[in-house]
Amino acid sequence: MKTRRHPGEVAFDACNAIVLALACVLILLPMAHVLASSFSSNNALIHAEVGLWPVGFHFDNYMAVFRNEMVWTSFKNTLFVVAVGTLINMVLTVLTAYPLSKSYLRGRRVVLFVIVFTLIFYAPIIPTYLVVKSLGMLNTLWALIVPLAVSAFNLLLCLTFFRSLPEELFEAARVDGMTEFRMVWHIAVPLSKPIMFTLMLFYAVQHWNNYYSALLFITKHDMRPLQLYLYTIVAQNNVSEMLSQVTEASTGMSPQGLQMATVMVATVPVLAIYPFIQKHFVKGALIGSVKE
Amino acid sequence: MQTTKLIGRRVAEPQATTGQPSFLRLMLRHRALYLMLVPGMLYFAIFKYVPILGSVIAFQDFNIFKGILRSEWVGWKWFEQFFHYPQFTRLLSNTLIISFYQILFVFPAPIVLALLLGEVRNMAFKRTVQTILYMPHFLSWVIIGGLGYMLMSPQIGLINQAIVSLGAEPVHFLQEPGYFRTIIISSSIWKEMGWNAIIFLAALSGISPSLYEAAKIDGAGRWKQLVHITFPGILPTVMLLLLLKIGHILDLGFEQIYVFLNPITYQTGDVLDTYTYREGIVQGQYSLTTAIGLFKSVAGLLLLLIANRTSKAATGESIF
């Protein structure tokens, strides 16, 4: 085998590295620009002087965002939905996946078909809306939680993982007189930590980012989650309430600056934990692909 | 499909179970397991199957006060009205065109990325690139919409700064129907290219290295290896994902479209989902929009079945 590499190959590797580096720049550029703008003075923004570094550095935009009560209210709503929603998701997903992972369970295939069918044929949105409405959930945070209580896709991920656990363990526990419910909690869940962690993250991110449900089910301002409030600020340019709340003259503030600061405030929590959880996500995505 | 066969067999031959404990005994022995299934099944019944049954309001003149039982039946009225509706063509063609662009541009992007990443030898560089490119997947569409609004803003946006510095007039990208689809396609690629590459990377790593060794000994260059080993190696994965994509051709991800859409861009960007939201939830036209939703679901199912058949015949790959 030759050890010296062909000049063509060296050129290819160089081009490849450049293309990939360029892709990374394209991902980071918009974020860097918005971050820089959120710290820049109104004057600099209007004259389009802000590139990737703040001009006329100040915190006024962020001060206004944090002083805004609606930001806190919607943030609290989102926290509730993420915490309670994810808990309900996990309990229901594990409880449903565990029996379905037992190959000896009669009727298992019928139940599985019932679940998989919802992935290829789904109900129109209006009847779903009417169900939520008739359950009296409109304008409550439960409307953001209960209709998304189980994801069929995540359920299948969990099921695939449970199926790989050795049945002998459960047999032994059964001989010792352990109930099935205790087996789920003391054997299945601890042995499936990687997938449990991944599913928790999938569900939590889904709740954090979801604004469609809120758009459908929430009209009361106090019940809005962060993403819906952010939507009114970004797409409907609804910053007047923030601007009006500030009594003292803050020279640096501007509608665009406020929008950017709010976007950053909603982005940072996700970015802050992302590096630590990335590998679990990738694992989850791979388990998903094996399932196919 | 296998499931239905199985049920049929069980009903047809009840004596098959005589050698084993009866079905009832088995049910009793595993009652704890069945009990566990109850909450999950209730969820699927109430939030997935009741709405499917509730879709009958597409054939009614549904009145929220009368309810499903006492609302008047009107047959195909809403479907006919919708199909003859002047905006129908616009909604359907917007939906199909954007979907077509998605398959043409958004779908192959992660495949290309995976191929490029697969060639990288320096592991630290590869990991850094992956970390950065996967990240946008976790940002919500509202945040990405926010980034987009800022970036494309005619007064302060980076893109228009560049355009102005080249001596041209700033462009109101979000107020121009001509740019809407480009914005949707590029933001889709921006958000999901990295994440979707994961599956193709896994498929690439599943190809046996001995195939490449053998090809090298036979004198195959990099291009020939790509065509004769890599492409066939990832084809099953590509076909499966393409099939799923085709099943969702009328589903464009409401959250993405809605965040960028405004009345000025309805012309090129208003799709079935956004129209359903405005007319159904906001205006209360329940029956009409359920008819649209039902049309979407049935068409999606049919498309999936057709694509599955075609793929099975052409490449031997299928979902079921």
PDB file of N, CA and C in Angstrom, chain A residues 9 16 20 26-27 33 45 48 50 92 95-96 98-99 104 106 109 111 114 117 122-124 126-127 129 146-147 149-150 180 209-212 215 227 231 234 256 259-260 267 270-271 274 278 281 286, chain B residues 3 17 23 30 33-34 36 39-41 43 49 51 55 113 116 119-120 131 133-135 138-140 142-143 146 150 156 158 161 190 195 202 222 248 251 254-255 258-259 277 281 286 289-290 297:
ATOM      1  N   GLU A   9      -6.125  13.750  -3.912  1.00  0.00           N
ATOM      2  CA  GLU A   9      -6.824  13.451  -2.663  1.00  0.00           C
ATOM      3  C   GLU A   9      -6.607  14.552  -1.636  1.00  0.00           C
ATOM      4  N   ASN A  16     -13.053  19.786   0.961  1.00  0.00           N
ATOM      5  CA  ASN A  16     -14.057  19.225   1.857  1.00  0.00           C
ATOM      6  C   ASN A  16     -14.077  19.990   3.175  1.00  0.00           C
ATOM      7  N   LEU A  20     -17.194  22.316   4.700  1.00  0.00           N
ATOM      8  CA  LEU A  20     -17.793  22.046   6.012  1.00  0.00           C
ATOM      9  C   LEU A  20     -17.625  23.232   6.954  1.00  0.00           C
ATOM     10  N   LEU A  26     -22.159  29.542   8.310  1.00  0.00           N
ATOM     11  CA  LEU A  26     -23.530  29.918   7.956  1.00  0.00           C
ATOM     12  C   LEU A  26     -24.505  29.652   9.108  1.00  0.00           C
ATOM     13  N   ILE A  27     -24.219  28.629   9.902  1.00  0.00           N
ATOM     14  CA  ILE A  27     -25.081  28.342  11.058  1.00  0.00           C
ATOM     15  C   ILE A  27     -24.867  29.399  12.139  1.00  0.00           C
ATOM     16  N   HIS A  33     -24.851  37.663  14.797  1.00  0.00           N
ATOM     17  CA  HIS A  33     -25.364  38.984  14.413  1.00  0.00           C
ATOM     18  C   HIS A  33     -26.467  39.440  15.366  1.00  0.00           C
ATOM     19  N   LEU A  45     -27.919  50.578  15.353  1.00  0.00           N
ATOM     20  CA  LEU A  45     -28.799  49.673  14.609  1.00  0.00           C
ATOM     21  C   LEU A  45     -29.405  50.380  13.405  1.00  0.00           C
ATOM     22  N   ALA A  48     -27.275  50.782  10.577  1.00  0.00           N
ATOM     23  CA  ALA A  48     -26.765  49.508  10.064  1.00  0.00           C
ATOM     24  C   ALA A  48     -25.263  49.378  10.251  1.00  0.00           C
ATOM     25  N   VAL A  50     -24.001  47.581  12.802  1.00  0.00           N
ATOM     26  CA  VAL A  50     -23.702  46.394  13.594  1.00  0.00           C
ATOM     27  C   VAL A  50     -23.503  45.184  12.699  1.00  0.00           C
ATOM     28  N   LEU A  92     -46.289   7.603  31.103  1.00  0.00           N
ATOM     29  CA  LEU A  92     -47.169   6.931  30.152  1.00  0.00           C
ATOM     30  C   LEU A  92     -46.381   6.136  29.117  1.00  0.00           C
ATOM     31  N   LEU A  95     -44.957   2.958  30.861  1.00  0.00           N
ATOM     32  CA  LEU A  95     -46.026   2.022  31.215  1.00  0.00           C
ATOM     33  C   LEU A  95     -46.620   1.350  29.982  1.00  0.00           C
ATOM     34  N   THR A  96     -46.697   2.062  28.871  1.00  0.00           N
ATOM     35  CA  THR A  96     -47.266   1.468  27.665  1.00  0.00           C
ATOM     36  C   THR A  96     -46.238   0.602  26.944  1.00  0.00           C
ATOM     37  N   TYR A  98     -43.622  -1.027  28.213  1.00  0.00           N
ATOM     38  CA  TYR A  98     -43.181  -2.238  28.923  1.00  0.00           C
ATOM     39  C   TYR A  98     -44.016  -3.474  28.566  1.00  0.00           C
ATOM     40  N   PRO A  99     -45.346  -3.448  28.732  1.00  0.00           N
ATOM     41  CA  PRO A  99     -46.111  -4.662  28.381  1.00  0.00           C
ATOM     42  C   PRO A  99     -45.966  -5.020  26.900  1.00  0.00           C
ATOM     43  N   TYR A 104     -44.713 -12.477  24.765  1.00  0.00           N
ATOM     44  CA  TYR A 104     -45.748 -13.461  25.103  1.00  0.00           C
ATOM     45  C   TYR A 104     -47.102 -12.824  25.378  1.00  0.00           C
ATOM     46  N   ARG A 106     -50.581 -11.588  24.829  1.00  0.00           N
ATOM     47  CA  ARG A 106     -51.606 -11.779  23.818  1.00  0.00           C
ATOM     48  C   ARG A 106     -52.208 -10.434  23.392  1.00  0.00           C
ATOM     49  N   ARG A 109     -49.824  -7.451  19.087  1.00  0.00           N
ATOM     50  CA  ARG A 109     -49.700  -6.939  17.719  1.00  0.00           C
ATOM     51  C   ARG A 109     -50.863  -6.037  17.355  1.00  0.00           C
ATOM     52  N   VAL A 111     -52.543  -4.123  19.460  1.00  0.00           N
ATOM     53  CA  VAL A 111     -52.316  -2.848  20.137  1.00  0.00           C
ATOM     54  C   VAL A 111     -51.244  -2.047  19.397  1.00  0.00           C
ATOM     55  N   VAL A 114     -52.660  -0.497  16.346  1.00  0.00           N
ATOM     56  CA  VAL A 114     -53.482   0.659  16.713  1.00  0.00           C
ATOM     57  C   VAL A 114     -52.591   1.896  16.913  1.00  0.00           C
ATOM     58  N   PHE A 117     -50.734   2.928  13.479  1.00  0.00           N
ATOM     59  CA  PHE A 117     -51.694   3.510  12.538  1.00  0.00           C
ATOM     60  C   PHE A 117     -51.803   5.027  12.734  1.00  0.00           C
ATOM     61  N   TYR A 122     -53.549  10.464  10.504  1.00  0.00           N
ATOM     62  CA  TYR A 122     -53.877  11.203  11.721  1.00  0.00           C
ATOM     63  C   TYR A 122     -55.141  12.022  11.542  1.00  0.00           C
ATOM     64  N   ALA A 123     -55.780  12.255  12.672  1.00  0.00           N
ATOM     65  CA  ALA A 123     -57.041  12.975  12.667  1.00  0.00           C
ATOM     66  C   ALA A 123     -56.820  14.424  12.257  1.00  0.00           C
ATOM     67  N   PRO A 124     -57.775  15.010  11.523  1.00  0.00           N
ATOM     68  CA  PRO A 124     -57.700  16.433  11.223  1.00  0.00           C
ATOM     69  C   PRO A 124     -57.663  17.246  12.514  1.00  0.00           C
ATOM     70  N   ILE A 126     -59.247  19.993  13.514  1.00  0.00           N
ATOM     71  CA  ILE A 126     -60.456  20.567  14.105  1.00  0.00           C
ATOM     72  C   ILE A 126     -61.145  19.602  15.076  1.00  0.00           C
ATOM     73  N   PRO A 127     -61.350  18.322  14.695  1.00  0.00           N
ATOM     74  CA  PRO A 127     -61.938  17.407  15.688  1.00  0.00           C
ATOM     75  C   PRO A 127     -61.079  17.290  16.946  1.00  0.00           C
ATOM     76  N   TYR A 129     -59.260  19.659  18.180  1.00  0.00           N
ATOM     77  CA  TYR A 129     -59.551  20.907  18.898  1.00  0.00           C
ATOM     78  C   TYR A 129     -60.874  20.786  19.655  1.00  0.00           C
ATOM     79  N   VAL A 146     -51.755  17.444  27.988  1.00  0.00           N
ATOM     80  CA  VAL A 146     -52.500  16.188  27.836  1.00  0.00           C
ATOM     81  C   VAL A 146     -52.627  15.734  26.372  1.00  0.00           C
ATOM     82  N   PRO A 147     -52.951  16.623  25.419  1.00  0.00           N
ATOM     83  CA  PRO A 147     -53.052  16.132  24.039  1.00  0.00           C
ATOM     84  C   PRO A 147     -51.726  15.625  23.477  1.00  0.00           C
ATOM     85  N   ALA A 149     -49.582  13.733  25.415  1.00  0.00           N
ATOM     86  CA  ALA A 149     -49.118  12.907  26.538  1.00  0.00           C
ATOM     87  C   ALA A 149     -48.200  11.760  26.113  1.00  0.00           C
ATOM     88  N   VAL A 150     -48.429  11.175  24.943  1.00  0.00           N
ATOM     89  CA  VAL A 150     -47.546  10.111  24.455  1.00  0.00           C
ATOM     90  C   VAL A 150     -47.218  10.384  22.995  1.00  0.00           C
ATOM     91  N   GLU A 180     -45.324  -6.840  38.681  1.00  0.00           N
ATOM     92  CA  GLU A 180     -44.897  -6.274  37.402  1.00  0.00           C
ATOM     93  C   GLU A 180     -44.598  -4.780  37.531  1.00  0.00           C
ATOM     94  N   ASN A 209     -40.237  24.040  22.821  1.00  0.00           N
ATOM     95  CA  ASN A 209     -40.314  24.707  21.515  1.00  0.00           C
ATOM     96  C   ASN A 209     -41.721  24.831  20.947  1.00  0.00           C
ATOM     97  N   ASN A 210     -42.657  24.087  21.467  1.00  0.00           N
ATOM     98  CA  ASN A 210     -43.994  24.025  20.887  1.00  0.00           C
ATOM     99  C   ASN A 210     -44.745  25.357  20.984  1.00  0.00           C
ATOM    100  N   TYR A 211     -45.223  25.889  19.861  1.00  0.00           N
ATOM    101  CA  TYR A 211     -46.131  27.034  19.961  1.00  0.00           C
ATOM    102  C   TYR A 211     -47.435  26.791  19.212  1.00  0.00           C
ATOM    103  N   TYR A 212     -47.469  25.712  18.411  1.00  0.00           N
ATOM    104  CA  TYR A 212     -48.685  25.383  17.668  1.00  0.00           C
ATOM    105  C   TYR A 212     -49.832  25.098  18.628  1.00  0.00           C
ATOM    106  N   LEU A 215     -51.114  28.195  20.133  1.00  0.00           N
ATOM    107  CA  LEU A 215     -51.855  28.975  19.146  1.00  0.00           C
ATOM    108  C   LEU A 215     -53.281  28.438  19.007  1.00  0.00           C
ATOM    109  N   GLN A 227     -42.903  30.603  24.007  1.00  0.00           N
ATOM    110  CA  GLN A 227     -42.771  30.630  22.552  1.00  0.00           C
ATOM    111  C   GLN A 227     -43.901  31.412  21.895  1.00  0.00           C
ATOM    112  N   TYR A 231     -43.596  34.708  19.750  1.00  0.00           N
ATOM    113  CA  TYR A 231     -44.178  34.835  18.411  1.00  0.00           C
ATOM    114  C   TYR A 231     -44.838  36.202  18.232  1.00  0.00           C
ATOM    115  N   VAL A 234     -42.024  38.690  17.808  1.00  0.00           N
ATOM    116  CA  VAL A 234     -41.234  38.585  16.586  1.00  0.00           C
ATOM    117  C   VAL A 234     -42.078  38.842  15.336  1.00  0.00           C
ATOM    118  N   GLN A 256     -36.290  46.913  17.592  1.00  0.00           N
ATOM    119  CA  GLN A 256     -35.541  45.763  17.074  1.00  0.00           C
ATOM    120  C   GLN A 256     -34.634  45.173  18.143  1.00  0.00           C
ATOM    121  N   GLN A 259     -36.642  43.045  20.394  1.00  0.00           N
ATOM    122  CA  GLN A 259     -36.983  41.764  19.757  1.00  0.00           C
ATOM    123  C   GLN A 259     -35.797  40.810  19.845  1.00  0.00           C
ATOM    124  N   MET A 260     -34.624  41.332  19.511  1.00  0.00           N
ATOM    125  CA  MET A 260     -33.437  40.474  19.496  1.00  0.00           C
ATOM    126  C   MET A 260     -33.098  39.994  20.898  1.00  0.00           C
ATOM    127  N   THR A 267     -33.382  31.669  23.631  1.00  0.00           N
ATOM    128  CA  THR A 267     -32.445  30.737  22.998  1.00  0.00           C
ATOM    129  C   THR A 267     -31.419  30.204  23.987  1.00  0.00           C
ATOM    130  N   VAL A 270     -31.567  26.795  25.921  1.00  0.00           N
ATOM    131  CA  VAL A 270     -31.371  25.616  25.076  1.00  0.00           C
ATOM    132  C   VAL A 270     -29.889  25.465  24.736  1.00  0.00           C
ATOM    133  N   LEU A 271     -29.255  26.569  24.349  1.00  0.00           N
ATOM    134  CA  LEU A 271     -27.845  26.506  23.964  1.00  0.00           C
ATOM    135  C   LEU A 271     -26.952  26.144  25.146  1.00  0.00           C
ATOM    136  N   TYR A 274     -27.225  22.395  25.644  1.00  0.00           N
ATOM    137  CA  TYR A 274     -27.037  21.587  24.438  1.00  0.00           C
ATOM    138  C   TYR A 274     -25.739  20.782  24.412  1.00  0.00           C
ATOM    139  N   GLN A 278     -25.908  16.638  23.909  1.00  0.00           N
ATOM    140  CA  GLN A 278     -25.842  16.310  22.493  1.00  0.00           C
ATOM    141  C   GLN A 278     -25.697  14.813  22.238  1.00  0.00           C
ATOM    142  N   PHE A 281     -28.839  12.766  22.520  1.00  0.00           N
ATOM    143  CA  PHE A 281     -29.748  12.962  21.396  1.00  0.00           C
ATOM    144  C   PHE A 281     -29.335  12.107  20.212  1.00  0.00           C
ATOM    145  N   LEU A 286     -30.196   7.468  16.607  1.00  0.00           N
ATOM    146  CA  LEU A 286     -29.685   6.234  16.010  1.00  0.00           C
ATOM    147  C   LEU A 286     -30.565   5.041  16.349  1.00  0.00           C
TER     148      LEU A 286
ATOM    149  N   THR B   3     -50.396  -7.837  10.852  1.00  0.00           N
ATOM    150  CA  THR B   3     -51.238  -7.896  12.028  1.00  0.00           C
ATOM    151  C   THR B   3     -52.635  -8.372  11.670  1.00  0.00           C
ATOM    152  N   THR B  17     -55.761 -22.916  20.192  1.00  0.00           N
ATOM    153  CA  THR B  17     -55.257 -22.589  21.522  1.00  0.00           C
ATOM    154  C   THR B  17     -55.530 -23.695  22.545  1.00  0.00           C
ATOM    155  N   PHE B  23     -57.320 -18.168  26.455  1.00  0.00           N
ATOM    156  CA  PHE B  23     -57.057 -16.750  26.296  1.00  0.00           C
ATOM    157  C   PHE B  23     -57.405 -15.998  27.580  1.00  0.00           C
ATOM    158  N   HIS B  30     -51.705 -12.176  33.105  1.00  0.00           N
ATOM    159  CA  HIS B  30     -50.964 -10.957  32.769  1.00  0.00           C
ATOM    160  C   HIS B  30     -51.786  -9.699  33.038  1.00  0.00           C
ATOM    161  N   LEU B  33     -49.974  -6.472  33.354  1.00  0.00           N
ATOM    162  CA  LEU B  33     -49.476  -5.899  32.102  1.00  0.00           C
ATOM    163  C   LEU B  33     -50.596  -5.188  31.344  1.00  0.00           C
ATOM    164  N   TYR B  34     -51.775  -5.820  31.293  1.00  0.00           N
ATOM    165  CA  TYR B  34     -52.894  -5.161  30.594  1.00  0.00           C
ATOM    166  C   TYR B  34     -53.306  -3.878  31.300  1.00  0.00           C
ATOM    167  N   MET B  36     -51.369  -1.885  32.854  1.00  0.00           N
ATOM    168  CA  MET B  36     -50.411  -0.835  32.492  1.00  0.00           C
ATOM    169  C   MET B  36     -50.759  -0.185  31.167  1.00  0.00           C
ATOM    170  N   PRO B  39     -53.793   3.427  30.664  1.00  0.00           N
ATOM    171  CA  PRO B  39     -53.690   4.877  30.468  1.00  0.00           C
ATOM    172  C   PRO B  39     -53.230   5.257  29.059  1.00  0.00           C
ATOM    173  N   GLY B  40     -52.235   4.544  28.544  1.00  0.00           N
ATOM    174  CA  GLY B  40     -51.740   4.841  27.200  1.00  0.00           C
ATOM    175  C   GLY B  40     -52.815   4.639  26.151  1.00  0.00           C
ATOM    176  N   MET B  41     -53.566   3.537  26.280  1.00  0.00           N
ATOM    177  CA  MET B  41     -54.620   3.254  25.310  1.00  0.00           C
ATOM    178  C   MET B  41     -55.732   4.295  25.395  1.00  0.00           C
ATOM    179  N   TYR B  43     -55.297   7.355  26.164  1.00  0.00           N
ATOM    180  CA  TYR B  43     -54.783   8.532  25.461  1.00  0.00           C
ATOM    181  C   TYR B  43     -54.998   8.399  23.957  1.00  0.00           C
ATOM    182  N   TYR B  49     -58.177   8.523  18.164  1.00  0.00           N
ATOM    183  CA  TYR B  49     -59.266   7.829  17.480  1.00  0.00           C
ATOM    184  C   TYR B  49     -60.599   8.564  17.584  1.00  0.00           C
ATOM    185  N   PRO B  51     -60.975  11.825  17.589  1.00  0.00           N
ATOM    186  CA  PRO B  51     -60.951  12.829  16.514  1.00  0.00           C
ATOM    187  C   PRO B  51     -61.110  12.218  15.122  1.00  0.00           C
ATOM    188  N   SER B  55     -64.262  13.188  12.675  1.00  0.00           N
ATOM    189  CA  SER B  55     -64.125  13.781  11.352  1.00  0.00           C
ATOM    190  C   SER B  55     -65.414  13.694  10.548  1.00  0.00           C
ATOM    191  N   LEU B 113     -24.132  16.110   2.982  1.00  0.00           N
ATOM    192  CA  LEU B 113     -23.361  16.440   4.182  1.00  0.00           C
ATOM    193  C   LEU B 113     -22.752  15.181   4.799  1.00  0.00           C
ATOM    194  N   LEU B 116     -19.811  14.058   2.819  1.00  0.00           N
ATOM    195  CA  LEU B 116     -18.641  14.914   3.079  1.00  0.00           C
ATOM    196  C   LEU B 116     -18.040  14.595   4.447  1.00  0.00           C
ATOM    197  N   GLU B 119     -15.859  11.588   4.773  1.00  0.00           N
ATOM    198  CA  GLU B 119     -14.506  11.641   4.215  1.00  0.00           C
ATOM    199  C   GLU B 119     -13.510  12.315   5.151  1.00  0.00           C
ATOM    200  N   VAL B 120     -14.028  12.944   6.234  1.00  0.00           N
ATOM    201  CA  VAL B 120     -13.125  13.681   7.128  1.00  0.00           C
ATOM    202  C   VAL B 120     -12.323  12.693   7.981  1.00  0.00           C
ATOM    203  N   THR B 131     -21.156  19.069  16.108  1.00  0.00           N
ATOM    204  CA  THR B 131     -21.780  19.789  17.222  1.00  0.00           C
ATOM    205  C   THR B 131     -22.453  21.068  16.729  1.00  0.00           C
ATOM    206  N   LEU B 133     -23.415  21.842  13.578  1.00  0.00           N
ATOM    207  CA  LEU B 133     -24.486  21.644  12.598  1.00  0.00           C
ATOM    208  C   LEU B 133     -25.738  20.983  13.188  1.00  0.00           C
ATOM    209  N   TYR B 134     -25.595  20.224  14.276  1.00  0.00           N
ATOM    210  CA  TYR B 134     -26.784  19.618  14.887  1.00  0.00           C
ATOM    211  C   TYR B 134     -27.582  20.642  15.687  1.00  0.00           C
ATOM    212  N   MET B 135     -26.904  21.695  16.146  1.00  0.00           N
ATOM    213  CA  MET B 135     -27.509  22.601  17.119  1.00  0.00           C
ATOM    214  C   MET B 135     -28.845  23.239  16.699  1.00  0.00           C
ATOM    215  N   PHE B 138     -32.458  22.118  17.657  1.00  0.00           N
ATOM    216  CA  PHE B 138     -33.082  22.302  18.970  1.00  0.00           C
ATOM    217  C   PHE B 138     -33.672  23.677  19.169  1.00  0.00           C
ATOM    218  N   LEU B 139     -33.538  24.540  18.185  1.00  0.00           N
ATOM    219  CA  LEU B 139     -34.147  25.870  18.301  1.00  0.00           C
ATOM    220  C   LEU B 139     -35.562  25.793  17.754  1.00  0.00           C
ATOM    221  N   SER B 140     -36.478  26.536  18.393  1.00  0.00           N
ATOM    222  CA  SER B 140     -37.862  26.492  17.933  1.00  0.00           C
ATOM    223  C   SER B 140     -38.006  27.313  16.648  1.00  0.00           C
ATOM    224  N   VAL B 142     -40.062  29.623  16.163  1.00  0.00           N
ATOM    225  CA  VAL B 142     -40.240  31.040  16.496  1.00  0.00           C
ATOM    226  C   VAL B 142     -38.876  31.721  16.607  1.00  0.00           C
ATOM    227  N   ILE B 143     -37.937  31.036  17.254  1.00  0.00           N
ATOM    228  CA  ILE B 143     -36.604  31.619  17.397  1.00  0.00           C
ATOM    229  C   ILE B 143     -35.941  31.748  16.028  1.00  0.00           C
ATOM    230  N   GLY B 146     -37.391  34.521  14.348  1.00  0.00           N
ATOM    231  CA  GLY B 146     -36.827  35.756  14.885  1.00  0.00           C
ATOM    232  C   GLY B 146     -35.471  36.058  14.274  1.00  0.00           C
ATOM    233  N   MET B 150     -34.588  39.331  11.729  1.00  0.00           N
ATOM    234  CA  MET B 150     -33.498  40.279  11.985  1.00  0.00           C
ATOM    235  C   MET B 150     -32.512  40.291  10.814  1.00  0.00           C
ATOM    236  N   ILE B 156     -31.857  46.993   9.235  1.00  0.00           N
ATOM    237  CA  ILE B 156     -30.692  46.663  10.053  1.00  0.00           C
ATOM    238  C   ILE B 156     -30.085  45.302   9.731  1.00  0.00           C
ATOM    239  N   LEU B 158     -28.276  41.947   8.342  1.00  0.00           N
ATOM    240  CA  LEU B 158     -26.947  41.693   7.792  1.00  0.00           C
ATOM    241  C   LEU B 158     -26.988  41.537   6.270  1.00  0.00           C
ATOM    242  N   GLN B 161     -27.440  44.837   4.674  1.00  0.00           N
ATOM    243  CA  GLN B 161     -26.197  45.612   4.805  1.00  0.00           C
ATOM    244  C   GLN B 161     -25.257  45.270   3.653  1.00  0.00           C
ATOM    245  N   TRP B 190     -31.203  25.018   6.890  1.00  0.00           N
ATOM    246  CA  TRP B 190     -30.424  25.565   8.015  1.00  0.00           C
ATOM    247  C   TRP B 190     -30.717  24.791   9.290  1.00  0.00           C
ATOM    248  N   TRP B 195     -28.888  17.610  11.590  1.00  0.00           N
ATOM    249  CA  TRP B 195     -29.561  16.574  12.367  1.00  0.00           C
ATOM    250  C   TRP B 195     -29.936  15.382  11.497  1.00  0.00           C
ATOM    251  N   ALA B 202     -24.969   6.975  10.019  1.00  0.00           N
ATOM    252  CA  ALA B 202     -25.064   5.624  10.567  1.00  0.00           C
ATOM    253  C   ALA B 202     -25.090   4.604   9.435  1.00  0.00           C
ATOM    254  N   ARG B 222     -11.824   6.888  -6.180  1.00  0.00           N
ATOM    255  CA  ARG B 222     -12.790   7.350  -5.188  1.00  0.00           C
ATOM    256  C   ARG B 222     -14.193   7.475  -5.767  1.00  0.00           C
ATOM    257  N   HIS B 248     -45.933  12.451   3.676  1.00  0.00           N
ATOM    258  CA  HIS B 248     -46.231  13.716   4.353  1.00  0.00           C
ATOM    259  C   HIS B 248     -46.183  14.901   3.400  1.00  0.00           C
ATOM    260  N   ASP B 251     -48.136  17.851   4.256  1.00  0.00           N
ATOM    261  CA  ASP B 251     -47.861  18.344   5.610  1.00  0.00           C
ATOM    262  C   ASP B 251     -46.575  19.109   5.601  1.00  0.00           C
ATOM    263  N   PHE B 254     -46.570  23.231  10.044  1.00  0.00           N
ATOM    264  CA  PHE B 254     -47.306  24.467  10.252  1.00  0.00           C
ATOM    265  C   PHE B 254     -46.442  25.529  10.914  1.00  0.00           C
ATOM    266  N   GLU B 255     -45.686  25.122  11.947  1.00  0.00           N
ATOM    267  CA  GLU B 255     -44.953  26.104  12.753  1.00  0.00           C
ATOM    268  C   GLU B 255     -43.976  26.922  11.914  1.00  0.00           C
ATOM    269  N   TYR B 258     -46.036  29.226   9.286  1.00  0.00           N
ATOM    270  CA  TYR B 258     -46.836  30.263   9.934  1.00  0.00           C
ATOM    271  C   TYR B 258     -45.976  31.391  10.479  1.00  0.00           C
ATOM    272  N   VAL B 259     -44.776  31.070  10.934  1.00  0.00           N
ATOM    273  CA  VAL B 259     -43.962  32.115  11.545  1.00  0.00           C
ATOM    274  C   VAL B 259     -43.475  33.113  10.488  1.00  0.00           C
ATOM    275  N   TYR B 277     -56.037  26.603   9.853  1.00  0.00           N
ATOM    276  CA  TYR B 277     -55.949  27.277  11.149  1.00  0.00           C
ATOM    277  C   TYR B 277     -56.762  28.572  11.144  1.00  0.00           C
ATOM    278  N   ILE B 281     -59.950  27.469  13.289  1.00  0.00           N
ATOM    279  CA  ILE B 281     -59.822  27.867  14.694  1.00  0.00           C
ATOM    280  C   ILE B 281     -60.225  29.319  14.886  1.00  0.00           C
ATOM    281  N   TYR B 286     -65.891  25.023  11.236  1.00  0.00           N
ATOM    282  CA  TYR B 286     -65.435  23.698  11.626  1.00  0.00           C
ATOM    283  C   TYR B 286     -65.593  22.639  10.538  1.00  0.00           C
ATOM    284  N   THR B 289     -63.225  23.095   7.332  1.00  0.00           N
ATOM    285  CA  THR B 289     -61.802  22.833   7.563  1.00  0.00           C
ATOM    286  C   THR B 289     -61.547  21.379   7.958  1.00  0.00           C
ATOM    287  N   THR B 290     -62.544  20.725   8.555  1.00  0.00           N
ATOM    288  CA  THR B 290     -62.384  19.288   8.815  1.00  0.00           C
ATOM    289  C   THR B 290     -62.350  18.536   7.497  1.00  0.00           C
ATOM    290  N   SER B 297     -55.436  13.928   5.116  1.00  0.00           N
ATOM    291  CA  SER B 297     -55.050  12.660   5.734  1.00  0.00           C
ATOM    292  C   SER B 297     -55.213  11.493   4.771  1.00  0.00           C
TER     293      SER B 297
END
